[in-house]
Amino acid sequence: MTTKISMQATVPEPLCGNRLDQAAAVLFPEYSRGRLQSWIKEGSLRVNEKQWRAKDKINEGDLLTLEAELVSEEAHAAEPKELDIVYEDEDVIVLNKGANTVVHPAVGNRTGTLLNGLLHHCPSLAEIPRAGIVHRLDKDTTGLMVVAKNLQAHRILVKQLQRRNVEREYEAVVIGVMTAGGTVDLPLGRHPVQRQKRAVIENGKDSVTHYRVEERFRAHTHIRVKLETGRTHQIRVHMSHIRYPLVGDQMYGGRLQIPKACSGKLASELKAFRRQALHARRLGFEHPRTGEMCSWEAEMPEDMAHLLEVLRDDM
């Protein structure tokens, strides 16, 4: 199945002098750079009615015209999967993702993902880039996500994310006792050696994480976190960098730490908690059709709630 796309955009002054593919990525943010480069190469994305190369520099006032066909997500199978849908209308789906759920198919996880389940729940999502998924949560992070059900909603939500207008609040349990909240404003990129990881690096993408203390324990802290940016593993990397890694984080948490003289119950709980203690608690955005500000909250999952109970008992 294919969907015909017909869009236009005029190059604003700030993009003057940029490569065509770079400018197109800003002006048509709902599509990946690779997809746009393919459309440029085949002549589906033209400048002033002429075919240009991806590396050609554009000028203010140039008219970009996109006339293309979007091939559906046929490579990904629709599969029955239980979805915890918090809200749904003709434009968006807001769902509460569980732990141990991969969002998008990749090597080693071609089936059983959230995307497979979404295609079964709403087959028309096959016509939307990434089946409408505009942001992701890590496999073992729980909580709220939004999915766009049509191209217009997808475009608007992507722009809201780029402009940092989407409200995302998380709850986490970290190792160590924080004295106060704060902000981590450090760039993130791929780890220079372990490529599957992210790290704070000098030439990384700007990344801003705000956090505040909710509750302190003998050797741990329950925090609330707000994101300005949404980089891969952002909260996990930033918290680890300031030496407050998330409980259960197998990738960034280091060796298992059991507090001295803690109860046997707490020691057992920490040994058994094998995912990052991170939950996307609140999600808010402007509805793509009405412009109304909407927000939803998802209760903390049972495993994190139980972890906090055990930590309180150990005080």
Short mmCIF file of N, CA, C and O in Angstrom, two decimals, residues 164-243:
data_model
loop_
_atom_site.label_atom_id
_atom_site.label_comp_id
_atom_site.label_asym_id
_atom_site.label_seq_id
_atom_site.Cartn_x
_atom_site.Cartn_y
_atom_site.Cartn_z
N ARG A 164 10.41 21.57 21.63
CA ARG A 164 10.44 21.29 23.08
C ARG A 164 9.14 21.73 23.76
O ARG A 164 9.14 22.22 24.90
N ASN A 165 8.02 21.57 23.05
CA ASN A 165 6.72 21.94 23.60
C ASN A 165 5.96 20.76 24.20
O ASN A 165 4.85 20.94 24.70
N VAL A 166 6.53 19.57 24.12
CA VAL A 166 5.88 18.39 24.69
C VAL A 166 6.37 18.22 26.13
O VAL A 166 7.58 18.22 26.38
N GLU A 167 5.44 18.10 27.05
CA GLU A 167 5.78 17.94 28.47
C GLU A 167 5.96 16.46 28.78
O GLU A 167 5.07 15.65 28.54
N ARG A 168 7.13 16.11 29.30
CA ARG A 168 7.42 14.73 29.66
C ARG A 168 8.03 14.70 31.06
O ARG A 168 9.10 15.25 31.28
N GLU A 169 7.33 14.06 31.96
CA GLU A 169 7.81 13.96 33.34
C GLU A 169 7.95 12.49 33.72
O GLU A 169 7.05 11.68 33.44
N TYR A 170 9.05 12.16 34.34
CA TYR A 170 9.37 10.79 34.72
C TYR A 170 9.55 10.67 36.23
O TYR A 170 9.83 11.66 36.92
N GLU A 171 9.42 9.45 36.71
CA GLU A 171 9.80 9.11 38.07
C GLU A 171 10.92 8.10 38.00
O GLU A 171 10.93 7.21 37.14
N ALA A 172 11.88 8.24 38.91
CA ALA A 172 13.02 7.34 38.91
C ALA A 172 13.50 7.11 40.33
O ALA A 172 13.26 7.93 41.23
N VAL A 173 14.19 6.00 40.54
CA VAL A 173 14.86 5.72 41.81
C VAL A 173 16.34 5.58 41.50
O VAL A 173 16.72 4.76 40.65
N VAL A 174 17.15 6.42 42.15
CA VAL A 174 18.58 6.42 41.87
C VAL A 174 19.37 5.94 43.08
O VAL A 174 18.89 5.98 44.23
N ILE A 175 20.58 5.50 42.81
CA ILE A 175 21.49 5.07 43.87
C ILE A 175 22.22 6.29 44.40
O ILE A 175 22.77 7.08 43.64
N GLY A 176 22.22 6.46 45.74
CA GLY A 176 22.84 7.61 46.37
C GLY A 176 21.79 8.56 46.91
O GLY A 176 20.64 8.56 46.46
N VAL A 177 22.19 9.36 47.88
CA VAL A 177 21.27 10.30 48.53
C VAL A 177 21.55 11.70 48.00
O VAL A 177 22.59 12.30 48.27
N MET A 178 20.61 12.25 47.26
CA MET A 178 20.74 13.60 46.72
C MET A 178 20.40 14.63 47.79
O MET A 178 19.45 14.46 48.55
N THR A 179 21.17 15.70 47.81
CA THR A 179 20.88 16.77 48.77
C THR A 179 19.81 17.72 48.23
O THR A 179 19.07 18.33 49.00
N ALA A 180 19.75 17.84 46.91
CA ALA A 180 18.77 18.75 46.30
C ALA A 180 18.61 18.40 44.83
O ALA A 180 19.38 17.61 44.27
N GLY A 181 17.60 19.01 44.20
CA GLY A 181 17.40 18.82 42.78
C GLY A 181 18.38 19.68 41.98
O GLY A 181 19.23 20.37 42.55
N GLY A 182 18.23 19.63 40.66
CA GLY A 182 19.13 20.41 39.82
C GLY A 182 18.86 20.19 38.35
O GLY A 182 17.83 19.63 37.97
N THR A 183 19.77 20.61 37.53
CA THR A 183 19.68 20.47 36.07
C THR A 183 21.00 19.94 35.54
O THR A 183 22.08 20.39 35.94
N VAL A 184 20.90 18.98 34.64
CA VAL A 184 22.08 18.49 33.92
C VAL A 184 21.96 18.99 32.48
O VAL A 184 21.02 18.65 31.78
N ASP A 185 22.90 19.82 32.07
CA ASP A 185 22.91 20.40 30.73
C ASP A 185 24.23 20.00 30.07
O ASP A 185 25.21 20.76 30.07
N LEU A 186 24.27 18.78 29.55
CA LEU A 186 25.50 18.23 28.97
C LEU A 186 25.17 17.51 27.67
O LEU A 186 24.19 16.76 27.60
N PRO A 187 25.98 17.70 26.62
CA PRO A 187 25.70 17.10 25.31
C PRO A 187 25.89 15.59 25.32
O PRO A 187 26.79 15.06 25.98
N LEU A 188 25.04 14.89 24.56
CA LEU A 188 25.08 13.44 24.48
C LEU A 188 25.30 12.96 23.05
O LEU A 188 24.83 13.58 22.10
N GLY A 189 26.01 11.84 22.93
CA GLY A 189 26.22 11.22 21.63
C GLY A 189 26.60 9.77 21.84
O GLY A 189 26.59 9.26 22.96
N ARG A 190 26.95 9.08 20.76
CA ARG A 190 27.35 7.68 20.87
C ARG A 190 28.64 7.56 21.67
O ARG A 190 29.55 8.38 21.54
N HIS A 191 28.69 6.51 22.49
CA HIS A 191 29.91 6.24 23.23
C HIS A 191 31.04 6.00 22.24
O HIS A 191 30.87 5.28 21.25
N PRO A 192 32.23 6.58 22.46
CA PRO A 192 33.31 6.44 21.48
C PRO A 192 33.82 5.02 21.29
O PRO A 192 34.41 4.72 20.24
N VAL A 193 33.60 4.14 22.26
CA VAL A 193 34.08 2.76 22.16
C VAL A 193 32.93 1.77 22.08
O VAL A 193 32.85 0.96 21.17
N GLN A 194 32.00 1.84 23.04
CA GLN A 194 30.85 0.94 23.08
C GLN A 194 29.70 1.58 22.32
O GLN A 194 28.92 2.35 22.89
N ARG A 195 29.57 1.26 21.05
CA ARG A 195 28.70 2.00 20.16
C ARG A 195 27.21 1.83 20.47
O ARG A 195 26.38 2.62 20.02
N GLN A 196 26.83 0.78 21.23
CA GLN A 196 25.43 0.60 21.58
C GLN A 196 25.02 1.51 22.75
O GLN A 196 23.84 1.62 23.07
N LYS A 197 26.01 2.18 23.36
CA LYS A 197 25.75 3.05 24.50
C LYS A 197 25.82 4.51 24.08
O LYS A 197 26.33 4.87 23.03
N ARG A 198 25.29 5.37 24.96
CA ARG A 198 25.42 6.81 24.80
C ARG A 198 26.31 7.33 25.93
O ARG A 198 26.48 6.70 26.95
N ALA A 199 26.88 8.53 25.69
CA ALA A 199 27.78 9.11 26.68
C ALA A 199 27.78 10.62 26.56
O ALA A 199 27.36 11.18 25.54
N VAL A 200 28.23 11.30 27.62
CA VAL A 200 28.46 12.74 27.56
C VAL A 200 29.73 12.97 26.75
O VAL A 200 30.80 12.50 27.12
N ILE A 201 29.59 13.65 25.59
CA ILE A 201 30.74 13.92 24.74
C ILE A 201 30.71 15.37 24.30
O ILE A 201 29.64 15.98 24.20
N GLU A 202 31.87 15.92 24.02
CA GLU A 202 32.00 17.35 23.75
C GLU A 202 31.20 17.79 22.53
O GLU A 202 30.58 18.85 22.54
N ASN A 203 31.21 16.99 21.47
CA ASN A 203 30.52 17.39 20.23
C ASN A 203 29.16 16.71 20.08
O ASN A 203 28.66 16.57 18.97
N GLY A 204 28.55 16.31 21.19
CA GLY A 204 27.25 15.64 21.15
C GLY A 204 26.11 16.63 20.95
O GLY A 204 26.30 17.84 20.82
N LYS A 205 24.90 16.10 20.93
CA LYS A 205 23.70 16.94 20.79
C LYS A 205 23.32 17.53 22.13
O LYS A 205 23.44 16.86 23.17
N ASP A 206 22.86 18.77 22.12
CA ASP A 206 22.48 19.41 23.37
C ASP A 206 21.39 18.61 24.06
O ASP A 206 20.44 18.15 23.42
N SER A 207 21.54 18.43 25.36
CA SER A 207 20.64 17.58 26.14
C SER A 207 20.46 18.20 27.52
O SER A 207 21.45 18.47 28.21
N VAL A 208 19.19 18.41 27.90
CA VAL A 208 18.90 19.09 29.17
C VAL A 208 17.91 18.26 29.98
O VAL A 208 16.83 17.93 29.50
N THR A 209 18.29 17.95 31.22
CA THR A 209 17.47 17.15 32.13
C THR A 209 17.32 17.89 33.45
O THR A 209 18.32 18.25 34.07
N HIS A 210 16.08 18.13 33.86
CA HIS A 210 15.80 18.76 35.16
C HIS A 210 15.32 17.67 36.14
O HIS A 210 14.54 16.80 35.75
N TYR A 211 15.75 17.75 37.38
CA TYR A 211 15.30 16.76 38.35
C TYR A 211 15.07 17.39 39.72
O TYR A 211 15.70 18.41 40.05
N ARG A 212 14.15 16.81 40.47
CA ARG A 212 13.90 17.27 41.83
C ARG A 212 13.69 16.08 42.75
O ARG A 212 13.26 15.01 42.32
N VAL A 213 14.01 16.28 44.01
CA VAL A 213 13.92 15.20 44.99
C VAL A 213 12.49 15.03 45.48
O VAL A 213 11.83 16.01 45.85
N GLU A 214 12.00 13.80 45.44
CA GLU A 214 10.68 13.48 45.98
C GLU A 214 10.79 12.87 47.38
O GLU A 214 10.02 13.20 48.28
N GLU A 215 11.75 11.97 47.56
CA GLU A 215 11.88 11.26 48.83
C GLU A 215 13.30 10.71 48.95
O GLU A 215 13.85 10.18 47.98
N ARG A 216 13.88 10.86 50.13
CA ARG A 216 15.23 10.34 50.38
C ARG A 216 15.17 9.11 51.26
O ARG A 216 14.34 9.02 52.18
N PHE A 217 16.08 8.19 51.03
CA PHE A 217 16.21 6.98 51.84
C PHE A 217 17.66 6.88 52.34
O PHE A 217 18.45 7.80 52.12
N ARG A 218 17.99 5.81 53.00
CA ARG A 218 19.34 5.69 53.58
C ARG A 218 20.42 5.72 52.51
O ARG A 218 21.49 6.29 52.72
N ALA A 219 20.17 5.12 51.37
CA ALA A 219 21.20 5.05 50.34
C ALA A 219 20.63 5.27 48.92
O ALA A 219 21.32 5.00 47.94
N HIS A 220 19.40 5.73 48.84
CA HIS A 220 18.75 5.93 47.54
C HIS A 220 17.89 7.19 47.57
O HIS A 220 17.60 7.74 48.65
N THR A 221 17.45 7.63 46.39
CA THR A 221 16.59 8.81 46.28
C THR A 221 15.53 8.57 45.21
O THR A 221 15.84 8.07 44.12
N HIS A 222 14.30 8.92 45.54
CA HIS A 222 13.20 8.91 44.57
C HIS A 222 13.12 10.31 43.98
O HIS A 222 12.98 11.30 44.72
N ILE A 223 13.21 10.43 42.66
CA ILE A 223 13.23 11.74 42.02
C ILE A 223 12.16 11.86 40.94
O ILE A 223 11.67 10.85 40.43
N ARG A 224 11.79 13.09 40.62
CA ARG A 224 10.97 13.42 39.46
C ARG A 224 11.89 14.08 38.44
O ARG A 224 12.74 14.90 38.80
N VAL A 225 11.73 13.74 37.18
CA VAL A 225 12.60 14.24 36.13
C VAL A 225 11.76 14.84 35.01
O VAL A 225 10.77 14.25 34.58
N LYS A 226 12.17 16.01 34.52
CA LYS A 226 11.53 16.63 33.36
C LYS A 226 12.56 16.78 32.25
O LYS A 226 13.69 17.21 32.50
N LEU A 227 12.16 16.42 31.05
CA LEU A 227 13.04 16.51 29.89
C LEU A 227 12.76 17.75 29.07
O LEU A 227 11.61 18.05 28.77
N GLU A 228 13.81 18.47 28.70
CA GLU A 228 13.70 19.51 27.67
C GLU A 228 13.95 18.89 26.31
O GLU A 228 13.31 19.23 25.32
N THR A 229 14.92 17.99 26.27
CA THR A 229 15.26 17.28 25.04
C THR A 229 14.96 15.79 25.24
O THR A 229 14.75 15.35 26.37
N GLY A 230 14.96 15.03 24.16
CA GLY A 230 14.62 13.61 24.28
C GLY A 230 15.65 12.73 23.60
O GLY A 230 15.33 11.99 22.67
N ARG A 231 16.89 12.79 24.04
CA ARG A 231 17.94 11.98 23.45
C ARG A 231 17.86 10.54 23.93
O ARG A 231 17.33 10.26 25.01
N THR A 232 18.42 9.65 23.14
CA THR A 232 18.44 8.23 23.51
C THR A 232 19.14 8.05 24.86
O THR A 232 20.25 8.55 25.06
N HIS A 233 18.49 7.36 25.78
CA HIS A 233 19.03 7.02 27.11
C HIS A 233 19.36 8.28 27.93
O HIS A 233 20.16 8.21 28.87
N GLN A 234 18.73 9.41 27.62
CA GLN A 234 19.15 10.67 28.22
C GLN A 234 19.16 10.67 29.75
O GLN A 234 20.18 11.02 30.37
N ILE A 235 18.05 10.29 30.37
CA ILE A 235 17.99 10.31 31.83
C ILE A 235 19.01 9.34 32.42
O ILE A 235 19.73 9.67 33.37
N ARG A 236 19.11 8.17 31.84
CA ARG A 236 20.02 7.14 32.36
C ARG A 236 21.47 7.61 32.30
O ARG A 236 22.24 7.42 33.25
N VAL A 237 21.85 8.23 31.19
CA VAL A 237 23.24 8.68 31.04
C VAL A 237 23.52 9.89 31.92
O VAL A 237 24.56 9.94 32.60
N HIS A 238 22.62 10.86 31.94
CA HIS A 238 22.85 12.05 32.76
C HIS A 238 22.93 11.71 34.24
O HIS A 238 23.82 12.21 34.95
N MET A 239 22.04 10.86 34.72
CA MET A 239 22.08 10.50 36.14
C MET A 239 23.34 9.71 36.48
O MET A 239 23.96 9.92 37.54
N SER A 240 23.74 8.82 35.60
CA SER A 240 24.97 8.07 35.83
C SER A 240 26.18 9.01 35.81
O SER A 240 27.11 8.85 36.62
N HIS A 241 26.17 9.98 34.94
CA HIS A 241 27.30 10.91 34.81
C HIS A 241 27.51 11.71 36.09
O HIS A 241 28.66 12.02 36.45
N ILE A 242 26.41 12.10 36.76
CA ILE A 242 26.55 12.87 38.00
C ILE A 242 26.63 11.95 39.22
O ILE A 242 26.49 12.38 40.35
N ARG A 243 26.86 10.66 38.95
CA ARG A 243 27.10 9.63 39.98
C ARG A 243 25.86 9.28 40.80
O ARG A 243 25.95 8.95 41.98
#
